[in-house]
Coordinates of C-alpha atoms and ligand atoms in Angstrom, one line a residue:
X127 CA -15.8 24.0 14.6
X128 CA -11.8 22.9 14.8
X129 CA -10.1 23.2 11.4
X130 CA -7.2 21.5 10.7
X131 CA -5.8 24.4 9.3
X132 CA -5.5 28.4 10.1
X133 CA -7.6 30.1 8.0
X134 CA -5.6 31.2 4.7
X135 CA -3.2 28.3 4.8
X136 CA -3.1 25.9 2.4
X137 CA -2.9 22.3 2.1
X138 CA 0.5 21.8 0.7
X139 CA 3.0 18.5 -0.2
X140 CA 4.2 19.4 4.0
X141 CA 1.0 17.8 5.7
X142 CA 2.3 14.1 4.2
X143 CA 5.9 15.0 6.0
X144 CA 5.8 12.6 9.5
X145 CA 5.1 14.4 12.5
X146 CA 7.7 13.1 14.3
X147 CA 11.9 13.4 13.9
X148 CA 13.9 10.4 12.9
X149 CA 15.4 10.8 16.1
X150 CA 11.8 9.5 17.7
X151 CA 11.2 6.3 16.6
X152 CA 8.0 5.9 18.0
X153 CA 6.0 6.0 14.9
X154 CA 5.6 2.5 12.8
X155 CA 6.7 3.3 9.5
X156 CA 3.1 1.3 8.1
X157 CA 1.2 4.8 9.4
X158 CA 3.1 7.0 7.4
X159 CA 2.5 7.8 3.8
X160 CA 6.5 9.3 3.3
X161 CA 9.3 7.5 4.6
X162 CA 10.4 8.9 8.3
X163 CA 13.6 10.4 7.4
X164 CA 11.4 12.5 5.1
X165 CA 12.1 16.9 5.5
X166 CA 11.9 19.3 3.4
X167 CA 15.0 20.7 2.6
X168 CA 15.8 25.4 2.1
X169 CA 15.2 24.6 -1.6
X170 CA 11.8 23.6 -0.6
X171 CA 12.8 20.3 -2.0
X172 CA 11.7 16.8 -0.6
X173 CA 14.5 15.0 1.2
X174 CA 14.6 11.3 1.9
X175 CA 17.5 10.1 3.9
X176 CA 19.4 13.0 3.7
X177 CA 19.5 13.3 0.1
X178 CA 17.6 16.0 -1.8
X179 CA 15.0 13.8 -4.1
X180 CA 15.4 16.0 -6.9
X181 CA 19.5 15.6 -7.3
X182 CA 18.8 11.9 -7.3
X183 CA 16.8 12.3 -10.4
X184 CA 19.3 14.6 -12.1
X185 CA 22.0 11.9 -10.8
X186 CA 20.3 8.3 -11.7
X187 CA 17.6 9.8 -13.6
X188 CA 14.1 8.7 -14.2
X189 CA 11.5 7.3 -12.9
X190 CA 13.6 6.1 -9.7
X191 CA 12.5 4.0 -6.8
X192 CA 13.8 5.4 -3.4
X193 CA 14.5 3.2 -0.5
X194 CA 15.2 4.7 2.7
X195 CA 17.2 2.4 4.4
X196 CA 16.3 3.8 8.0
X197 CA 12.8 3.1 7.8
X198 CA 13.0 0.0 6.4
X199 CA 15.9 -1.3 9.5
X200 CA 13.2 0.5 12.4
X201 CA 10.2 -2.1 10.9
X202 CA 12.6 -4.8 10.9
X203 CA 13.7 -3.9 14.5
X204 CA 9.5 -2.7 15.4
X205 CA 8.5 -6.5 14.2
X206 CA 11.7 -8.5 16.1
X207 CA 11.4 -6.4 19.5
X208 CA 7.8 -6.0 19.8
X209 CA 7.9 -10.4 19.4
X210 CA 10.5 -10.3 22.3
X211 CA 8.5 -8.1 24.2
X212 CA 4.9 -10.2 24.2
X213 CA 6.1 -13.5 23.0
X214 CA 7.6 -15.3 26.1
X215 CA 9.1 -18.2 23.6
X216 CA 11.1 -18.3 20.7
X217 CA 10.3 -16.2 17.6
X218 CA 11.8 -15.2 14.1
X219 CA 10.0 -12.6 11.8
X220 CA 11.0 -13.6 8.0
X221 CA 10.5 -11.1 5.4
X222 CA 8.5 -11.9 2.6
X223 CA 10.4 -11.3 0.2
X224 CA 8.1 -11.1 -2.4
X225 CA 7.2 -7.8 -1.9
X226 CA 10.3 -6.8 -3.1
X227 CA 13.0 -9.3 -3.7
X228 CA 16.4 -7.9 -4.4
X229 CA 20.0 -8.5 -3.0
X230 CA 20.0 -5.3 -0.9
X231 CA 16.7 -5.6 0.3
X232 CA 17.2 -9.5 1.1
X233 CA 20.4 -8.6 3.0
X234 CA 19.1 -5.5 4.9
X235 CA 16.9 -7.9 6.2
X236 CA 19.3 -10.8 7.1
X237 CA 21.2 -7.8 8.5
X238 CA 18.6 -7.3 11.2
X239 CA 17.8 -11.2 11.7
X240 CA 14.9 -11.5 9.8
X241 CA 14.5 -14.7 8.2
X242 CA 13.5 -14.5 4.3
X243 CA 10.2 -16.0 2.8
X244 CA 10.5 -17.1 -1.1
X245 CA 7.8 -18.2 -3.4
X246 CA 9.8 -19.1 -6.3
X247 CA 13.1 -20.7 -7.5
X248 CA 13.9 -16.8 -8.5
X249 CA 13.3 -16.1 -5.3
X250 CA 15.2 -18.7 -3.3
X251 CA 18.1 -18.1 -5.4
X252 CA 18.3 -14.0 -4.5
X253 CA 17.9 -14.7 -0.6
X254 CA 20.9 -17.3 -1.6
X255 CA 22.8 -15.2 -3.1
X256 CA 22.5 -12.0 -0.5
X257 CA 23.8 -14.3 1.5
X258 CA 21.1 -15.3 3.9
X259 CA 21.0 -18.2 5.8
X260 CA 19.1 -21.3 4.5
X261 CA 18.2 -22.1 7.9
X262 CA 16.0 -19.2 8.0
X263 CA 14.8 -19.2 4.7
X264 CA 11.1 -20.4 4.1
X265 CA 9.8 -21.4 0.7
X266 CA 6.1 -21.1 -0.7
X267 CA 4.2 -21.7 -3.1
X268 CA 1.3 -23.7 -3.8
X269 CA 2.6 -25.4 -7.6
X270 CA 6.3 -25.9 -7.0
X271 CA 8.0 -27.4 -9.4
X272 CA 9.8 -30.9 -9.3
X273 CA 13.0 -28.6 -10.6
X274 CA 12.6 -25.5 -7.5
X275 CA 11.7 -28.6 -4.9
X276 CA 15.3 -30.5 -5.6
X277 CA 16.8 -26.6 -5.3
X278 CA 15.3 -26.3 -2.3
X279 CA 16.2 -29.3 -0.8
X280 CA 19.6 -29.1 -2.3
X281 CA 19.9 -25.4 -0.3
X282 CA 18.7 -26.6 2.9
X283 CA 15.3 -24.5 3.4
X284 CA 12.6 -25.2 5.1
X285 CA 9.6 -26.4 2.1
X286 CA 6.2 -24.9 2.8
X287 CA 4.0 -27.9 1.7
X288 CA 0.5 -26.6 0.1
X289 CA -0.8 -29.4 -1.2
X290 CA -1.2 -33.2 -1.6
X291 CA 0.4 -33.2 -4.6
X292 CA 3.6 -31.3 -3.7
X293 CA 3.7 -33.4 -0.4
X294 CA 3.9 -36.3 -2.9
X295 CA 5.8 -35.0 -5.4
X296 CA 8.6 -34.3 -2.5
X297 CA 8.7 -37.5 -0.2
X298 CA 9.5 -39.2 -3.7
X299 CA 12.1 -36.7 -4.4
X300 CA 13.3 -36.5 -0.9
X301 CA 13.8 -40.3 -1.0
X302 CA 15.2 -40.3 -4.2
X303 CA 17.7 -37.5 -4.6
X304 CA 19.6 -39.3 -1.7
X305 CA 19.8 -42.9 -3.5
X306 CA 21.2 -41.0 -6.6
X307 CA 23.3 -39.1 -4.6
X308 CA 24.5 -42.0 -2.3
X309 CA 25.4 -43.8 -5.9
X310 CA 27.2 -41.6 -7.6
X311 CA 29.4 -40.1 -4.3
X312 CA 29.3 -43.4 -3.2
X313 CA 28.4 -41.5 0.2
X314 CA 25.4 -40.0 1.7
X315 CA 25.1 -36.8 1.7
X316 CA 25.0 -34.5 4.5
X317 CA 21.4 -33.2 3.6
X318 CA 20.4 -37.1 4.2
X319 CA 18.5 -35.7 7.5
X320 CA 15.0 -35.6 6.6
X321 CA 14.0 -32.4 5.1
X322 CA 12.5 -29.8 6.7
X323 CA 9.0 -28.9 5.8
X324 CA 6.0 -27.0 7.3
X325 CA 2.6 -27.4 6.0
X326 CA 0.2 -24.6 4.6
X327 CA -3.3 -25.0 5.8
X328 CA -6.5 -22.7 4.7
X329 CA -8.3 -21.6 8.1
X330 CA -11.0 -20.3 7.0
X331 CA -11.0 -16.9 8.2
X332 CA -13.0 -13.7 6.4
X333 CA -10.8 -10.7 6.3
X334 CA -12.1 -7.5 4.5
X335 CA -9.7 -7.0 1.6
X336 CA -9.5 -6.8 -2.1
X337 CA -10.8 -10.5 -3.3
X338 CA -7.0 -10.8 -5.3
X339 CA -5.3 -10.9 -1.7
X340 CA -7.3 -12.2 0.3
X341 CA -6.2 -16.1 1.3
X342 CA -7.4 -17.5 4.2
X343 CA -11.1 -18.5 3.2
X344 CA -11.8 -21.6 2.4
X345 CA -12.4 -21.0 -1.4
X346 CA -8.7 -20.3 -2.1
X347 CA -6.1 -21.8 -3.9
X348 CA -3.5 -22.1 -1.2
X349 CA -3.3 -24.5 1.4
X350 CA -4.3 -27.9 2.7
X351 CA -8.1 -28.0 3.4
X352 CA -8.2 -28.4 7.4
X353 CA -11.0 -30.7 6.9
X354 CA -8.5 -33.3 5.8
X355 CA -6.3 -33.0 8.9
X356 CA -6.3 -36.4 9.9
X357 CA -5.3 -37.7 6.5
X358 CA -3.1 -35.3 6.2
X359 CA -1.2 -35.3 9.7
X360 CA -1.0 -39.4 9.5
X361 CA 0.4 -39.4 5.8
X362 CA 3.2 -37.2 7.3
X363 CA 3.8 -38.9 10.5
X364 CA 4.9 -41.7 8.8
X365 CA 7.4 -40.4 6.2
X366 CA 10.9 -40.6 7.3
X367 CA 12.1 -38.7 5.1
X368 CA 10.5 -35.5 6.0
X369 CA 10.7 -33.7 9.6
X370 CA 7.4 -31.7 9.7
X371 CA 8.8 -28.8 12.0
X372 CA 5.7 -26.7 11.9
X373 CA 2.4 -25.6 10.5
X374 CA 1.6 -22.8 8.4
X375 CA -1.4 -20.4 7.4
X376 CA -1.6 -16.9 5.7
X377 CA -5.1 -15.0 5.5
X378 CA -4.3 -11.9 2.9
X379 CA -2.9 -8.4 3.0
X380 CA -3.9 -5.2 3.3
X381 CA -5.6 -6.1 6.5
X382 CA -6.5 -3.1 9.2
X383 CA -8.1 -5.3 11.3
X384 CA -6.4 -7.2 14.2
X385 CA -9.7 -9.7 14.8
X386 CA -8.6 -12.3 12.1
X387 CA -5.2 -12.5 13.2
X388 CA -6.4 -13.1 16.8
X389 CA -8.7 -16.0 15.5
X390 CA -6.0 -17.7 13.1
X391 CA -3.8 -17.5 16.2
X392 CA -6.7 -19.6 18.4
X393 CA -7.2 -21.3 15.1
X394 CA -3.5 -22.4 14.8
X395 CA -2.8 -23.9 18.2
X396 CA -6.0 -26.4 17.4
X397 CA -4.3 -27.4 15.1
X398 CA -0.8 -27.7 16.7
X399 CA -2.6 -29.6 19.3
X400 CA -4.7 -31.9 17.1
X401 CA -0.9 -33.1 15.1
X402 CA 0.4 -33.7 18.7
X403 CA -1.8 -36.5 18.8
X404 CA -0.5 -38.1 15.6
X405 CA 2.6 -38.2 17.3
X406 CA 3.8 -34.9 15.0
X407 CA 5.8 -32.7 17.3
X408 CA 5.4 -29.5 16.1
X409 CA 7.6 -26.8 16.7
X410 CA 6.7 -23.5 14.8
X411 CA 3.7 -21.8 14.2
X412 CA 4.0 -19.3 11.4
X413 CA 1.1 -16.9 11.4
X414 CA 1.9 -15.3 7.8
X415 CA 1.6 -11.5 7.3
X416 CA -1.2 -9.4 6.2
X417 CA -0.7 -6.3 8.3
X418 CA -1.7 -3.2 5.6
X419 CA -0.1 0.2 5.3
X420 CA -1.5 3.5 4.8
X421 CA -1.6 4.6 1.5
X422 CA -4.3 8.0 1.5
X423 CA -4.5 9.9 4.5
X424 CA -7.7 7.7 5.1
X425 CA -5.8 4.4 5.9
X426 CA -5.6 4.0 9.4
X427 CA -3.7 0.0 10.0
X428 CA -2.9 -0.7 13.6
X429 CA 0.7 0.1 14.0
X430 CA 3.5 -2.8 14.2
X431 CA 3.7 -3.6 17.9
X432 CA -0.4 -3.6 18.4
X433 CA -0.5 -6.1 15.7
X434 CA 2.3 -8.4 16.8
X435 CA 1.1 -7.9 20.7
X436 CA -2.5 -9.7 20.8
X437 CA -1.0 -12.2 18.4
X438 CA 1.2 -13.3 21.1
X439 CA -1.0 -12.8 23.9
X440 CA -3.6 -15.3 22.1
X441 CA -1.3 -17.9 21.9
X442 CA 0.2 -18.0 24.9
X443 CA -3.4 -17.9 26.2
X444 CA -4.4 -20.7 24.3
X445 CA -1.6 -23.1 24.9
X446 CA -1.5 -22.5 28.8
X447 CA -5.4 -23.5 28.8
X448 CA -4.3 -26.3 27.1
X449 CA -0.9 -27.4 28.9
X450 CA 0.9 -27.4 25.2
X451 CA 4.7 -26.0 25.0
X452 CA 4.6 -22.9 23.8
X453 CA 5.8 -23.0 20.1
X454 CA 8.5 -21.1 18.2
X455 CA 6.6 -18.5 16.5
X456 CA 6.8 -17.1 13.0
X457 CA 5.4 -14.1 11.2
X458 CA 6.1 -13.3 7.4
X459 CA 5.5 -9.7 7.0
X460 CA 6.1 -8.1 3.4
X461 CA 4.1 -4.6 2.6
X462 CA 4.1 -3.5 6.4
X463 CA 7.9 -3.8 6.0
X464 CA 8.6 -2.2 3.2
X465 CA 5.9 -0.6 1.7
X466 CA 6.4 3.0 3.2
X467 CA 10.1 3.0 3.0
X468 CA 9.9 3.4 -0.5
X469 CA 9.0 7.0 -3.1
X470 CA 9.3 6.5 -6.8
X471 CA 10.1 9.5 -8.2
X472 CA 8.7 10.5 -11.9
X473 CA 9.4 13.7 -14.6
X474 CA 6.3 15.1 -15.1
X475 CA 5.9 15.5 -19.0
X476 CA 3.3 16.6 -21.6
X477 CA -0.5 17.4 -20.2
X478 CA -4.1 17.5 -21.3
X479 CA -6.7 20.0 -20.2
X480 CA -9.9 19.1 -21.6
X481 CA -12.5 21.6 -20.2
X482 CA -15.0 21.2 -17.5
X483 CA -14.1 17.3 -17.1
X484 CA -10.8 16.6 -16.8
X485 CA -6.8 17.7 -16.6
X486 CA -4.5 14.7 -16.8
X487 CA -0.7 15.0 -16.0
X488 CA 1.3 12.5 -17.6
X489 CA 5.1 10.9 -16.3
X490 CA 7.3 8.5 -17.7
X491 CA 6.1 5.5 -16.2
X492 CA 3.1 3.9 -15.0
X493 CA 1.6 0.5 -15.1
X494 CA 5.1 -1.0 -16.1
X495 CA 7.2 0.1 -12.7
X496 CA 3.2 -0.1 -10.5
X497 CA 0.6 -2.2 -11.9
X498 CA -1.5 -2.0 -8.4
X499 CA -3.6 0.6 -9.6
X500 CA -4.1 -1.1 -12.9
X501 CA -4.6 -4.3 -11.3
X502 CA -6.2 -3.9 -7.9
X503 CA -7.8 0.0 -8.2
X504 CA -5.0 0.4 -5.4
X505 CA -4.9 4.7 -4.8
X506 CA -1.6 6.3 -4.2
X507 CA -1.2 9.9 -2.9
X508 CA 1.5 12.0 -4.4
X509 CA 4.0 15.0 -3.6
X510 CA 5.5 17.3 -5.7
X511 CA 9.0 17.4 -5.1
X512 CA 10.5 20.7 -5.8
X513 CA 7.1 22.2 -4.7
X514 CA 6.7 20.9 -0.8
X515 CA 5.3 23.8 0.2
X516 CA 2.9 24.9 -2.2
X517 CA -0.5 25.7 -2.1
X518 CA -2.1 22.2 -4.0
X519 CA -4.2 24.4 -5.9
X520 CA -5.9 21.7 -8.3
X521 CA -7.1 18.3 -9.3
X522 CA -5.5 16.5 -11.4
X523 CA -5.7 13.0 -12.9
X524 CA -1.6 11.6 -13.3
X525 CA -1.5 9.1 -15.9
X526 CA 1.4 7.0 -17.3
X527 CA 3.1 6.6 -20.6
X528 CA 1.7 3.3 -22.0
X529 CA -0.5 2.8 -24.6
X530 CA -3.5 1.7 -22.3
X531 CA -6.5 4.2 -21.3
X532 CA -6.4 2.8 -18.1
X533 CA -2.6 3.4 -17.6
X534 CA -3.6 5.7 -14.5
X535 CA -1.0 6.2 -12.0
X536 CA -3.9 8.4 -9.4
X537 CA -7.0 10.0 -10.2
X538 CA -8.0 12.9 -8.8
X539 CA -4.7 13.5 -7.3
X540 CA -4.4 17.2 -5.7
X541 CA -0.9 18.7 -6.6
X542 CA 0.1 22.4 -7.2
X543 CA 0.7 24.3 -10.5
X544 CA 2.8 21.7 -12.3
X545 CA 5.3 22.1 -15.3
X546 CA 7.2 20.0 -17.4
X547 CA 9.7 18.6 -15.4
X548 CA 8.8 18.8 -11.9
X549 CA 9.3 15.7 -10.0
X550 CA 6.2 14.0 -8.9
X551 CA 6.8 11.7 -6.0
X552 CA 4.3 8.2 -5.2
X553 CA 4.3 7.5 -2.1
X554 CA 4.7 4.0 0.0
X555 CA 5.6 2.2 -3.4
X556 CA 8.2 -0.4 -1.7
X557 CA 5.7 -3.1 -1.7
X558 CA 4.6 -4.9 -4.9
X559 CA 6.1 -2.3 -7.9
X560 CA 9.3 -3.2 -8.3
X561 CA 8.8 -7.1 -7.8
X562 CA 5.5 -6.9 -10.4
X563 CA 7.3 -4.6 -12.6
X564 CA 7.1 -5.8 -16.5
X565 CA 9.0 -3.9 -19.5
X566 CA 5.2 -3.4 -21.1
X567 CA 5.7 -1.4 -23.8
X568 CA 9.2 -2.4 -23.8
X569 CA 10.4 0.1 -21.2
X570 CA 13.2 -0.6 -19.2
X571 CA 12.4 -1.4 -15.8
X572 CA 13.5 1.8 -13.6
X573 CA 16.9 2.0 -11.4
X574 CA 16.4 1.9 -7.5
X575 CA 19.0 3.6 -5.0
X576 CA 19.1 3.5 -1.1
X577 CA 19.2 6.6 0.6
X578 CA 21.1 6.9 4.3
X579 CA 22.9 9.9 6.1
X580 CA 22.7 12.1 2.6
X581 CA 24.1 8.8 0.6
X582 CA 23.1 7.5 -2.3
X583 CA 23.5 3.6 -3.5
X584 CA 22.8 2.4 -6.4
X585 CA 20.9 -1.2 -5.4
X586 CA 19.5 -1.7 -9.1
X587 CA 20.5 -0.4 -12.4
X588 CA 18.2 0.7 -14.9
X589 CA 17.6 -1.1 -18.0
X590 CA 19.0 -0.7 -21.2
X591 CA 17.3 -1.0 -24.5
X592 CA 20.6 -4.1 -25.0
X593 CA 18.6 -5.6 -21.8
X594 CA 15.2 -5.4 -23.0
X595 CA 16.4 -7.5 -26.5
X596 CA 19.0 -9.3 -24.7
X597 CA 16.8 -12.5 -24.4
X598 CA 15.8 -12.1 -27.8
X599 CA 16.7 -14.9 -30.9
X600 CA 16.2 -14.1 -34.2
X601 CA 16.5 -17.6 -36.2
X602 CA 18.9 -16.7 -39.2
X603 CA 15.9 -17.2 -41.6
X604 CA 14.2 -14.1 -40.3
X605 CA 17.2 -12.3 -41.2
X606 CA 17.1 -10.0 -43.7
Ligands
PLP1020 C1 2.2 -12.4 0.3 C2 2.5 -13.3 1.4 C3 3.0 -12.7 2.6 C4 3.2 -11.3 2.8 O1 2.0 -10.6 2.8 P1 2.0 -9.0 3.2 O2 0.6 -8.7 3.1 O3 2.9 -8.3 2.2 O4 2.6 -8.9 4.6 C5 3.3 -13.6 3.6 N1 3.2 -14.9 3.5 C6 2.7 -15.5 2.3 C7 2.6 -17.0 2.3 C8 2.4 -14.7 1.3 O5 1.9 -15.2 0.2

């Protein structure tokens, strides 16, 4: 029998600590549960880019989401190098910005020449402001409206088209926006090229993840149904004033295994080949994101480069068999880049033993800073953080602040003798909390800093109780 431990030693909060130094950058920041600057510090405190994750709580209070900066820049680099290294054309990994769309986060990004992928006006308009490129911004969504399509084309993105209507909707608005322009600057404008667009097909691939996000079966509500390809690619051949640049498919998230990535690459260059004989020259391939992260110690995703490698390799296979010019390609990752880079540190408050069934901890959030447990039964593993290196001597269930039963943050969770105000840290909460965030319960939305090289930023402030009315009216008949 091999143990994992010597006998008499503990699990403690150390064994979620990475295994290798910053200074290594081998590991792929999706296989680790704590970010990689993560140590423990002489106060036996959890550190995250230098800076002792219990003085950020005294300083910005909490709950607080922590973004190490570090690990977010070596997924950035792990995703553009590993595409230079197996893709022998062009390529540009855009982050999906849905995962967590702010202006630091956006710009971190652009920093490392990452294109951004939005999925909403809101969205476009953050990557706009941080000052990215709309050259290299992509925009989804499969029921845009007539409004975010004239911002888009106003800003000079590339439109993801999903759907007959919205291809509709925009060769009339494509057509028209320039006549109205033309008449009232008396000139045409210098967005009077045709716009860009790439369009969203469904492939029809099976991937094993939760039915929520999961989006490349047939059955879904995104994409153009690749059985109408021929209508579809001789509608678009003959609009002049759209350039279809490229074609588009996303399959889900969460996804451990390579296989469906493989196919949708085979998948892809079909159809790249099929729009070639509609006399649709199509440049970019864009082979969405999916790749998961670990969230428990069970999780095992591929790392970053083996998921970007056999993507490559397919379709550079495929298009040599078939004599095509290999195409630019395009890869949206959103959790695998910023999922793990990210803690969110809580205050552990009042508790409840209730004998022989169950103790629950409560903090001061929940289901309004992370709704994934409430909504998808994601788990999360958790650390103390002024206890790294004790024994996690029970079982605990941690449960939030709102008035819901099933405001869990993690069942079962093991941790060590707790008291009021230790700081319990979730872990890999960069993807999908802040951006789903709500002030249920009317609690203000948390603050977020970066951490790098024992600094601390600020990159969004907690909410005040004047935010959370600030939108509110109260007609003057209601006044007392
Ligand atoms: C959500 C989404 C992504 C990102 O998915 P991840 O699983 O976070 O990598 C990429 N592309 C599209 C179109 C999406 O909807």
């Amino acid at each position: 029998m091999v143990s994992t431990h010597p006998a008499g030693v503990q699990d403690s909060g150390s064994k979620y600590l990475p295994q290798e130094s910053i200074s290594n950058t081998s590991l792929s920041p999706n296989q680790e549960l704590l970010p990689l600057t993560a140590t423990i510090n002489g106060h036996d405190h959890l550190e995250i880019g230098g800076c002792d994750v219990t003085t950020l709580v005294q300083q910005f209070g909490s709950p607080l989401y922590i973004l190490d900066e570090q690990t977010l820049r070596i997924a950035c680099r792990q995703y553009r190098d590993s595409f230079k290294r197996y893709y022998q054309g062009e390529s540009q990994v855009l982050y999906a910005s849905k995962a967590w769309s702010c202006l630091s986060v956006c710009a971190i990004a652009a920093s490392e020449g990452l294109g951004i992928d939005v999925v909403s006006g809101g969205e476009l308009y953050t990557a706009l402001n941080a000052g990215v490129n709309p050259d290299k911004i992509y925009f989804h969504g499969n029921n845009k409206s007539r409004q975010e399509l004239i911002f888009a084309i106003e800003s000079g993105c590339i439109i993801v088209v999903d759907n007959w209507h919205e291809l509709r909707t925009l060769v009339e608005i494509a057509g028209g926006v320039r006549e109205e322009d033309t008449e009232t600057r008396g000139h045409a404008l210098a967005s009077s090229s045709p716009v860009r667009i790439m369009l969203r097909l469904t492939p029809g691939i099976e991937c094993h993840t939760h039915e929520y996000i999961r989006t490349g079966h047939l059955d879904s509500k995104f994409g153009f149904d690749p059985n109408q390809l021929d209508d579809l690619f001789t509608f678009v051949s003959q609009q002049s004033v759209i350039n279809c640049v490229g074609l588009h498919a996303h399959i889900g998230s969460q996804i451990f295994e390579r296989q469906p990535h493989q196919d949708l690459a085979a998948v892809m260059v079909q159809w790249m080949s099929k729009a070639t004989r509609y006399g649709l020259a199509i440049k970019e391939l864009n082979v969405g994101g999916g790749l998961g992260i670990k969230y428990t110690e069970s999780d095992d995703p591929p790392s970053i480069e083996e998921w970007v490698k056999p993507i490559c390799e397919v379709i550079q296979e495929v298009c040599t068999a078939q004599n095509l010019p290999l195409p630019k390609l395009l890869s949206e990752p959103g959790r695998s880049l910023i999922g793990s880079a990210c803690v969110t540190a809580y205050s552990i408050g009042s508790s409840k033993v209730i004998p022989e069934t169950r103790t629950y901890v409560a903090v001061d959030g929940g289901m309004s800073d992370n709704p994934r447990p409430i909504t998808y039964q994601s788990v999360y593993r958790t650390v103390v953080a002024n206890r790294m290196s004790a024994p996690l001597t029970q079982t605990v269930t941690i449960a939030g602040k709102h008035c819901e039963s099933g405001d869990i943050v993690i069942k079962d969770a093991q941790v060590p003798k707790t008291e009021p105000g230790d700081i319990l840290v979730v872990m890999a909460t960069g993807a999908y909390n802040y951006s789903m965030a709500s002030n249920y319960n009317r609690l203000p939305r948390p603050a977020a800093v970066i951490v790098a090289n024992g600094e601390a930023n600020l990159i969004l402030q907690r909410e005040t109780y004047q935010d959370l009315i600030r939108q509110d009216c109260l007609p003057e008949r209601l006044k007392s």
